[in-house]
CSV table of C-alpha atoms and ligand atoms in Angstrom, one decimal:
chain,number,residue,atom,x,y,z
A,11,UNK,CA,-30.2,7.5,-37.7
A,12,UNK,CA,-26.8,5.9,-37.7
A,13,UNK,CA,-27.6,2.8,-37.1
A,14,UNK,CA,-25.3,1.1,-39.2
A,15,UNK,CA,-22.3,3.0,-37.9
A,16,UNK,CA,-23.5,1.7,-34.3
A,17,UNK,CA,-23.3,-1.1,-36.0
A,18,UNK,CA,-19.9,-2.0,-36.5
A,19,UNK,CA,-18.0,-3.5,-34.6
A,20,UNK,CA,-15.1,-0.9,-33.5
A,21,UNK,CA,-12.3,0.1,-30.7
A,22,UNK,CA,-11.5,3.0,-30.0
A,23,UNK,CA,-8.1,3.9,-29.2
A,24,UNK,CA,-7.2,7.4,-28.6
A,25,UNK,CA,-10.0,8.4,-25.9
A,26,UNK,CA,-8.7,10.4,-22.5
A,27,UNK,CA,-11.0,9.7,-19.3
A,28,UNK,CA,-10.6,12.8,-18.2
A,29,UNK,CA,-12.1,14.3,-21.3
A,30,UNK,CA,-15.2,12.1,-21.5
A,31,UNK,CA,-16.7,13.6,-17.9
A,32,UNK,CA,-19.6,15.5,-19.2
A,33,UNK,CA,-20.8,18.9,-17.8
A,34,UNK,CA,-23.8,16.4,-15.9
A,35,UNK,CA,-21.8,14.1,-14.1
A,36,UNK,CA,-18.8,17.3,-13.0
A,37,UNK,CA,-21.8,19.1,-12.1
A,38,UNK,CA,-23.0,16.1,-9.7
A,39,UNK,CA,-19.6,14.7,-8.3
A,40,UNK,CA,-18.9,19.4,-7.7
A,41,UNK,CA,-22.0,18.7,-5.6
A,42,UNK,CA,-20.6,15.4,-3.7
A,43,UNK,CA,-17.3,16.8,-2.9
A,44,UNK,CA,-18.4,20.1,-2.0
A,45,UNK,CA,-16.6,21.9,-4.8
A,46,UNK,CA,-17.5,25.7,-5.8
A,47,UNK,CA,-17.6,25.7,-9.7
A,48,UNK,CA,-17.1,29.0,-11.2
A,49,UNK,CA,-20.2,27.9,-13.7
A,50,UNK,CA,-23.4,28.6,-12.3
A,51,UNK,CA,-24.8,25.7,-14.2
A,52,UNK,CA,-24.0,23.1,-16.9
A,53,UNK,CA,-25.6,25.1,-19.9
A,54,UNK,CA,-23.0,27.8,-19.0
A,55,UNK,CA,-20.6,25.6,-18.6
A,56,UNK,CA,-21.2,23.8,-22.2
A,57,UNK,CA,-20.9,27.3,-23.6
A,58,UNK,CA,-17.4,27.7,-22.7
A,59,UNK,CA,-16.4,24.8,-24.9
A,60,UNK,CA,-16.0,27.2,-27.5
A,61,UNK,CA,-11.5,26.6,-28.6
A,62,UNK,CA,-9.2,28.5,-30.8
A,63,UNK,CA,-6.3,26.1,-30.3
A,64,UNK,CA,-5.4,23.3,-28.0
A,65,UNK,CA,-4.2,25.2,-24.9
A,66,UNK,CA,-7.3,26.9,-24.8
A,67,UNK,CA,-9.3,23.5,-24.2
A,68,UNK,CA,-6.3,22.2,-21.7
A,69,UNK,CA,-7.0,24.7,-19.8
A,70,UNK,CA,-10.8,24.2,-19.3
A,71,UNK,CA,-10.3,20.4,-19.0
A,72,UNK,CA,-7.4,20.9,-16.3
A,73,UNK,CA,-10.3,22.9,-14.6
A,74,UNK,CA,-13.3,20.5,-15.5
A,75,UNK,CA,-11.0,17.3,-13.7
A,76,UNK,CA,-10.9,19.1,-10.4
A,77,UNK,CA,-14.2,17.8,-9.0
A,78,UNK,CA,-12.4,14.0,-9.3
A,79,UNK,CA,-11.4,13.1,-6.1
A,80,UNK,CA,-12.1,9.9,-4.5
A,81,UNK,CA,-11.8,6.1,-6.2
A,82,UNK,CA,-15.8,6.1,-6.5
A,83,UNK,CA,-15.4,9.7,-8.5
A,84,UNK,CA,-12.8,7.4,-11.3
A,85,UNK,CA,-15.0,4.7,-11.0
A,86,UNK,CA,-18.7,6.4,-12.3
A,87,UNK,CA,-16.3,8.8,-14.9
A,88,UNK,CA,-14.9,5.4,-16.1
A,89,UNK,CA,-18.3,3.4,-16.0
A,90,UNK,CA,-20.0,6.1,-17.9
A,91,UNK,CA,-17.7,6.2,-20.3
A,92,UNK,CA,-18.1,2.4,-20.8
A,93,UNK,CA,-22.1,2.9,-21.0
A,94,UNK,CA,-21.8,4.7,-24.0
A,95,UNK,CA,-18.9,1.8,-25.6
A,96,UNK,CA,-21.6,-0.2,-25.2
A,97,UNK,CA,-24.8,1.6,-26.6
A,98,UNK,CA,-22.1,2.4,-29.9
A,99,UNK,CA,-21.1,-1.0,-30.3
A,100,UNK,CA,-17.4,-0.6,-29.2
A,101,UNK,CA,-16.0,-3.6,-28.5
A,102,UNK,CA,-12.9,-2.6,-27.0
A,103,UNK,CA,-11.3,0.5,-25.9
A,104,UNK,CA,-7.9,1.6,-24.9
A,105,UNK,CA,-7.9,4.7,-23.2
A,106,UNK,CA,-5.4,7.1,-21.5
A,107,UNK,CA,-5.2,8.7,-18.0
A,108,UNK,CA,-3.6,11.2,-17.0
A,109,UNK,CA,-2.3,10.8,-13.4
A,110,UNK,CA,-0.3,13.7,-13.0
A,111,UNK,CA,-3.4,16.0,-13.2
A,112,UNK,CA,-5.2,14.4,-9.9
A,113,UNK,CA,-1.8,13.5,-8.2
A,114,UNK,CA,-0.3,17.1,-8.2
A,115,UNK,CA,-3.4,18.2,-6.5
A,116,UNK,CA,-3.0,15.6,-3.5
A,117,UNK,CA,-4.8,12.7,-5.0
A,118,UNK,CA,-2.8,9.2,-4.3
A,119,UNK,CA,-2.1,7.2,-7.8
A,120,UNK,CA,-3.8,4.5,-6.2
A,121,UNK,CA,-6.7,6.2,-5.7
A,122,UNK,CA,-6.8,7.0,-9.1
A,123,UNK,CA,-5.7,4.0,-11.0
A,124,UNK,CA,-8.3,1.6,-8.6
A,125,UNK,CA,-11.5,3.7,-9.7
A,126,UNK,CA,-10.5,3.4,-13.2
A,127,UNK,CA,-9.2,-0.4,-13.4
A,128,UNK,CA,-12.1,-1.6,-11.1
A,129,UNK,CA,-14.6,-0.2,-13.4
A,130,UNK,CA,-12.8,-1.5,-16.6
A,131,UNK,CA,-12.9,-5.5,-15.1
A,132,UNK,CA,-16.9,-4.6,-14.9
A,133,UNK,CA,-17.0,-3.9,-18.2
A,134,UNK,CA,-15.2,-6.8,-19.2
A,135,UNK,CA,-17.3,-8.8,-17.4
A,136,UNK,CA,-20.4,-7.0,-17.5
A,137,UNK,CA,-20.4,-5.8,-20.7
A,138,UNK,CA,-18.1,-7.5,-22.7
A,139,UNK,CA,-15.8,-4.9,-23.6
A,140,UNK,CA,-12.4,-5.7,-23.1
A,141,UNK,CA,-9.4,-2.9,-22.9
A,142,UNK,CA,-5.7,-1.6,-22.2
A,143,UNK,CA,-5.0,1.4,-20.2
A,144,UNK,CA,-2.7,4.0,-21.5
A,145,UNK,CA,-0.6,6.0,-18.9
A,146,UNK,CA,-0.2,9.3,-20.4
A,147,UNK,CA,2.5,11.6,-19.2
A,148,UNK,CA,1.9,15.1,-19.3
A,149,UNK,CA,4.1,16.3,-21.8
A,150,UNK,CA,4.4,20.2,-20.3
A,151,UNK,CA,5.8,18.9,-17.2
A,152,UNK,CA,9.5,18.0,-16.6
A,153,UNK,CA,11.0,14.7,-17.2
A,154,UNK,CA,12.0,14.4,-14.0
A,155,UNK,CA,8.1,14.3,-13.2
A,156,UNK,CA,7.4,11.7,-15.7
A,157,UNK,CA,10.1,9.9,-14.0
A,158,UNK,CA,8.3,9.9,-11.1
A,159,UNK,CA,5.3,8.9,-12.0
A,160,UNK,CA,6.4,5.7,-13.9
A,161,UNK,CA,8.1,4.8,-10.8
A,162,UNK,CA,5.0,5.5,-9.0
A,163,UNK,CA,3.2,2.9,-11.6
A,164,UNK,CA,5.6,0.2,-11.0
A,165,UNK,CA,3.3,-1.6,-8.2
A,166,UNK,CA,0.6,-1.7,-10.5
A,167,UNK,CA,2.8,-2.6,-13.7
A,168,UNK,CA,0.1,-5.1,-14.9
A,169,UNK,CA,-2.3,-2.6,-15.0
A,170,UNK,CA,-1.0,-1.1,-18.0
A,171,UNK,CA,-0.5,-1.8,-21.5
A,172,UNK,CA,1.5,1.3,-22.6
A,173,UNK,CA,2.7,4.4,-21.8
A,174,UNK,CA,1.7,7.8,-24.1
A,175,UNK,CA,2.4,11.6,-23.9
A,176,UNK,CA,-0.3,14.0,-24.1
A,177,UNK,CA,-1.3,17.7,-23.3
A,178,UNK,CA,0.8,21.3,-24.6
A,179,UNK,CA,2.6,19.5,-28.1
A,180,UNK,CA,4.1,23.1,-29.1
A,181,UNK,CA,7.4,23.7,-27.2
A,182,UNK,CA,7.6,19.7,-25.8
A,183,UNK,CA,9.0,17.3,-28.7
A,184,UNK,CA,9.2,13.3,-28.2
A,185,UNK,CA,12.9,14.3,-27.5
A,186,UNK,CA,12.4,15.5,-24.1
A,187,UNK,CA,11.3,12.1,-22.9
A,188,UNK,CA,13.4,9.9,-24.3
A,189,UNK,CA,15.0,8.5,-21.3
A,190,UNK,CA,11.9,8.3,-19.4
A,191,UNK,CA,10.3,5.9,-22.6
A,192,UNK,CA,13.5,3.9,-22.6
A,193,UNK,CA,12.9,3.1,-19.1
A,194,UNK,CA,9.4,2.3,-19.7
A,195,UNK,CA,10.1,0.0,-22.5
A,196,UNK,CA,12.6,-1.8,-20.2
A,197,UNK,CA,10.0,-2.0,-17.7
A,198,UNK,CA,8.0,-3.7,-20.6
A,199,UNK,CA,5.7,-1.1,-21.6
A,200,UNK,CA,4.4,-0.4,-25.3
A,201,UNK,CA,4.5,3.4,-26.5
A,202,UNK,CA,2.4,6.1,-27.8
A,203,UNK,CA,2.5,9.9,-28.3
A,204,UNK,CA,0.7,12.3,-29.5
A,205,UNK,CA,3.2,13.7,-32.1
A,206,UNK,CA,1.5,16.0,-35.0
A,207,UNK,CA,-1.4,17.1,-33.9
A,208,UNK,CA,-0.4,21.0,-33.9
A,209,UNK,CA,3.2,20.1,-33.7
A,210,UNK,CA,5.0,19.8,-37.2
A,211,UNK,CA,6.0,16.2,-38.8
A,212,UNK,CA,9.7,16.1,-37.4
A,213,UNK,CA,7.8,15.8,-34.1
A,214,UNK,CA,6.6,12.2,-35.8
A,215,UNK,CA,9.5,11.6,-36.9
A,216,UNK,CA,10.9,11.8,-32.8
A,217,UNK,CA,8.2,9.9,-31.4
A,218,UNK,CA,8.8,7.3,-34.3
A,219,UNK,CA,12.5,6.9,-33.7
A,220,UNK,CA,13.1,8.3,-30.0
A,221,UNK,CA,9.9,7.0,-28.5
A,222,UNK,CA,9.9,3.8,-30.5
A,223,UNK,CA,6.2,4.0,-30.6
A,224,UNK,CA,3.2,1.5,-31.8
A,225,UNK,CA,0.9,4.1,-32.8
A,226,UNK,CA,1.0,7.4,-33.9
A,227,UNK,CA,-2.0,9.8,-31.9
A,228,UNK,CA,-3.2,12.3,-33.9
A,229,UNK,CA,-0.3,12.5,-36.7
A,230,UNK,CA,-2.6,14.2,-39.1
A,231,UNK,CA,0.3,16.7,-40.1
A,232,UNK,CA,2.3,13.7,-41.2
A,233,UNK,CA,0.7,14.8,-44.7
A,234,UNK,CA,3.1,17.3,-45.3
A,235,UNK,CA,6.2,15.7,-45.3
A,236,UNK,CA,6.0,12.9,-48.3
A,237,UNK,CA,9.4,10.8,-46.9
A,238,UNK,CA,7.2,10.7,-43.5
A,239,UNK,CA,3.9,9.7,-45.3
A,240,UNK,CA,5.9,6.5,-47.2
A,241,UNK,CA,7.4,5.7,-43.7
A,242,UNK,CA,4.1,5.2,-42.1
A,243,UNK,CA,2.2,3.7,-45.4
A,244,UNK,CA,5.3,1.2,-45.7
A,245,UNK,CA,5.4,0.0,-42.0
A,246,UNK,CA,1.7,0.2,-41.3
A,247,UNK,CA,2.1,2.4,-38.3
A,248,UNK,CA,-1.4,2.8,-37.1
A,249,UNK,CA,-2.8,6.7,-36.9
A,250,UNK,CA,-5.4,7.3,-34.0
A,251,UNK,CA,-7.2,10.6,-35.7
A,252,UNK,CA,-10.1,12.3,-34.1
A,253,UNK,CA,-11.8,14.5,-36.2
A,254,UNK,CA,-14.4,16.1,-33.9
A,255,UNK,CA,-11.1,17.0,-31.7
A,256,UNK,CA,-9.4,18.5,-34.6
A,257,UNK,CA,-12.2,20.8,-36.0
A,258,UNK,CA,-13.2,22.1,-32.3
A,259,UNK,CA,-9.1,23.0,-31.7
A,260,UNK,CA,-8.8,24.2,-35.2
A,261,UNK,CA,-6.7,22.0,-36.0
A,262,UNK,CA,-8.6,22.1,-39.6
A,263,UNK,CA,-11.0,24.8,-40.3
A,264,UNK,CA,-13.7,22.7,-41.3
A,265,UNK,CA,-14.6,19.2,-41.2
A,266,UNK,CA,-14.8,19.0,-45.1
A,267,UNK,CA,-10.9,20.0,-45.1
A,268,UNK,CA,-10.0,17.3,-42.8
A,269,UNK,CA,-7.8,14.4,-44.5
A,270,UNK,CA,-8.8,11.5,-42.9
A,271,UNK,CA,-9.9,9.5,-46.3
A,272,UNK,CA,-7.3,11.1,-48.2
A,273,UNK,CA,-4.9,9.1,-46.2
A,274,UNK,CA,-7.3,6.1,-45.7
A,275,UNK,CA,-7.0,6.2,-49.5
A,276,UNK,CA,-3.6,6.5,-49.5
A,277,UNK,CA,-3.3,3.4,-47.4
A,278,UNK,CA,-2.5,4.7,-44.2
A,279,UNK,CA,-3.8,2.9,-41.5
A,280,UNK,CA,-6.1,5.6,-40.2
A,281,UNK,CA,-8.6,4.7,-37.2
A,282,UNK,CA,-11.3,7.2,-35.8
A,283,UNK,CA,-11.5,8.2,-32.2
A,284,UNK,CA,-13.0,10.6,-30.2
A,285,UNK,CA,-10.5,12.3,-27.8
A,286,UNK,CA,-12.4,14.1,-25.4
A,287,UNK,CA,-16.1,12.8,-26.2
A,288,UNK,CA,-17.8,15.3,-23.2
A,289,UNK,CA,-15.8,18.6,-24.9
A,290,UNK,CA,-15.8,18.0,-28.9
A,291,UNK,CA,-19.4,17.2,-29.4
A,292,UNK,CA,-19.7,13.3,-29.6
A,293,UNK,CA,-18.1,9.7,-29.5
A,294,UNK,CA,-16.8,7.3,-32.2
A,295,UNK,CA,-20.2,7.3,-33.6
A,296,UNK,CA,-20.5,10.7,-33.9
A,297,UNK,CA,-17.2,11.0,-35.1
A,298,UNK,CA,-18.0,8.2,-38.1
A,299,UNK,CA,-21.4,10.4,-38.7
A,300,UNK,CA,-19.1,13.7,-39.4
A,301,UNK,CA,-17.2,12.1,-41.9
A,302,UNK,CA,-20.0,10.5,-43.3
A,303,UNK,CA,-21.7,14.1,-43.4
A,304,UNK,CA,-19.0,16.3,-44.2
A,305,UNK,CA,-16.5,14.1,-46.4
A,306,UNK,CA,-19.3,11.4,-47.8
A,307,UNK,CA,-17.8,8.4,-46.4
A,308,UNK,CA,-19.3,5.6,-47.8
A,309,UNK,CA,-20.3,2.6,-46.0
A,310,UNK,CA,-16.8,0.7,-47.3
A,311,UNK,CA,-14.7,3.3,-46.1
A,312,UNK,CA,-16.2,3.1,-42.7
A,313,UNK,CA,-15.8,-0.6,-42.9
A,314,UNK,CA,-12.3,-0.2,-43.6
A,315,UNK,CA,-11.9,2.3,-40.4
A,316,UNK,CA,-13.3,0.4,-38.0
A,317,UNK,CA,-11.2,-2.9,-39.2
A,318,UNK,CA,-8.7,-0.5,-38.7
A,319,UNK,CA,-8.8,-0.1,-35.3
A,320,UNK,CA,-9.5,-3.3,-34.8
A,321,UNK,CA,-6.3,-4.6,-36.4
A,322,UNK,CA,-4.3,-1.6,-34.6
A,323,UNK,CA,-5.2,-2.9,-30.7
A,324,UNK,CA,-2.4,-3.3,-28.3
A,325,UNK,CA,-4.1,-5.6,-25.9
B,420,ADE,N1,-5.2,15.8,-23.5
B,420,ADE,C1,-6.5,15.6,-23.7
B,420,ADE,N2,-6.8,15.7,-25.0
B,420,ADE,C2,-5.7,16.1,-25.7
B,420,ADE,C3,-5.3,16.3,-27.0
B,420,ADE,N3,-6.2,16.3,-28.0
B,420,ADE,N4,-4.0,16.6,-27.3
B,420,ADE,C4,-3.1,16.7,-26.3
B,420,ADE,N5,-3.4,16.4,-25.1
B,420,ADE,C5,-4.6,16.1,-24.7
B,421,ZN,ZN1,-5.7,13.0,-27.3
């Protein structure tokens, strides 16, 4: 039905592995590691993904990233992810991990970080989709934790393209990990944040002049602060919006208030993503449909997009 959004060639840059492990595959890898899930079976566990806000889904996906344990456990998460790349015609992905979630319950970095790198060489090589990983910090925790875990990544430094900061945006602004991102830039790393996705536009404003960053994730409140809106128009600083992500965390109301080609229009340089594919309800293609459903974006518009976040790659 949406072939011709299959069709274009796209990237996807704003995509957390941890949040594209669908209720099949947790339920299987539960079963491999032994784990008791408090869901007696994936249809009740898809009927939880019902959000009011982001905390509410944190804390499911928190839970949901439990049953990953071993390097075999990142791998298949990461492969299947790269499966359905393939099948929507995305060419190249960046996507963020999260190591703090799996190393403060006793899972090595290594462990970790292998899984996920080994499966993305096969899908350069096997599938032709080429990639930069994102090392996300989790934003709720201290700075002295992020500390650590940059220093923990410093073996592996060429297995990363950036660092970003994800997870509770209320009550943690860029500011709080300033030093930590000065370090990282030292070290050679690009940046990203998440910065406006329930948090206001100074937020932006932090991760834009603190953070130093490449790309703005999320940044769909940037469109109430008209200083901050020139800024990004004037400098080109890429947006990664998901709008599945931001209708299921009420973040808009409704997908048909969602400003995605108001700013596309405005010349922002807006790209589409889909967050966490397994919770919100699809991936990039899915995401492209809902705009094209809810917002009639034409097949130009979608052009531009996808050009978009082509143009906006880090790697
Ligand atoms: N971690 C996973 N998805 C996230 C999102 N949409 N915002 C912040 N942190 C996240
Ligand atoms: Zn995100």
């Amino acid at each position: 039905m949406y072939d011709w959004l299959n069709a274009l060639p796209k990237a996807e840059l704003h995509l957390h592995l941890e949040g594209s492990l669908e209720p099949e595959l947790l339920f299987a890898l539960a079963e491999r590691n032994k784990i008791a899930l408090p869901w007696n079976d994936v249809e009740a566990l898809r009927s939880a993904y019902a959000f009011n806000n982001l905390q509410e889904f944190l804390d499911l996906y928190y839970a949901g990233a439990n049953v990953l344990r071993t390097e075999q456990d990142f791998y298949d998460l990461t492969w299947a992810y790269l499966l359905k790349c393939k099948a929507q015609n995305v060419i190249h992905s960046e996507p963020f991990f999260d190591p703090q979630t799996h190393t403060d319950r006793g899972i090595p970095f290594e462990v970790v970080l292998r899984g996920i790198k080994q499966a993305l060489v096969d899908g350069e090589k096997q599938l032709g989709i080429s990639h930069g990983l994102i090392l996300s910090f989790l934003r709720h925790l201290s700075e002295e934790e992020a500390f650590k875990t940059l220093a923990q990544a410093t073996p592996f430094r060429d297995a990363f393209i950036a660092v970003g900061l994800d997870s509770s945006e209320m009550g943690h602004p860029p500011r709080k990990f300033q030093r930590v991102f000065d370090k990282a830039r030292s070290e050679g790393y690009l940046t990203v944040a998440h910065a406006g996705e329930e948090g206001p536009p100074e937020y932006i404003w932090e991760a834009l002049d603190l953070l130093k960053i490449e790309r703005i994730d999320h940044g769909v409140r940037a469109i109430e602060d008209e200083r901050l809106m020139q800024r990004i128009i004037d400098e080109q600083i890429p947006l990664t919006v998901c709008p599945l992500s931001n209708t299921k965390l009420c973040v808009f109301d409704d997908m048909r208030q969602h400003n995605i080609l108001t700013m596309l229009e405005r010349g922002v340089k807006v790209t589409v993503n889909s967050d966490d594919p397994a919770y919100f309800g699809g991936y990039v293609t899915e995401n492209f449909a809902a705009l094209h459903e809810s917002l009639g974006m034409t097949q130009e518009q979608a052009k531009r997009l996808a050009q978009n976040s082509l143009d906006a790659r880090l790697a």
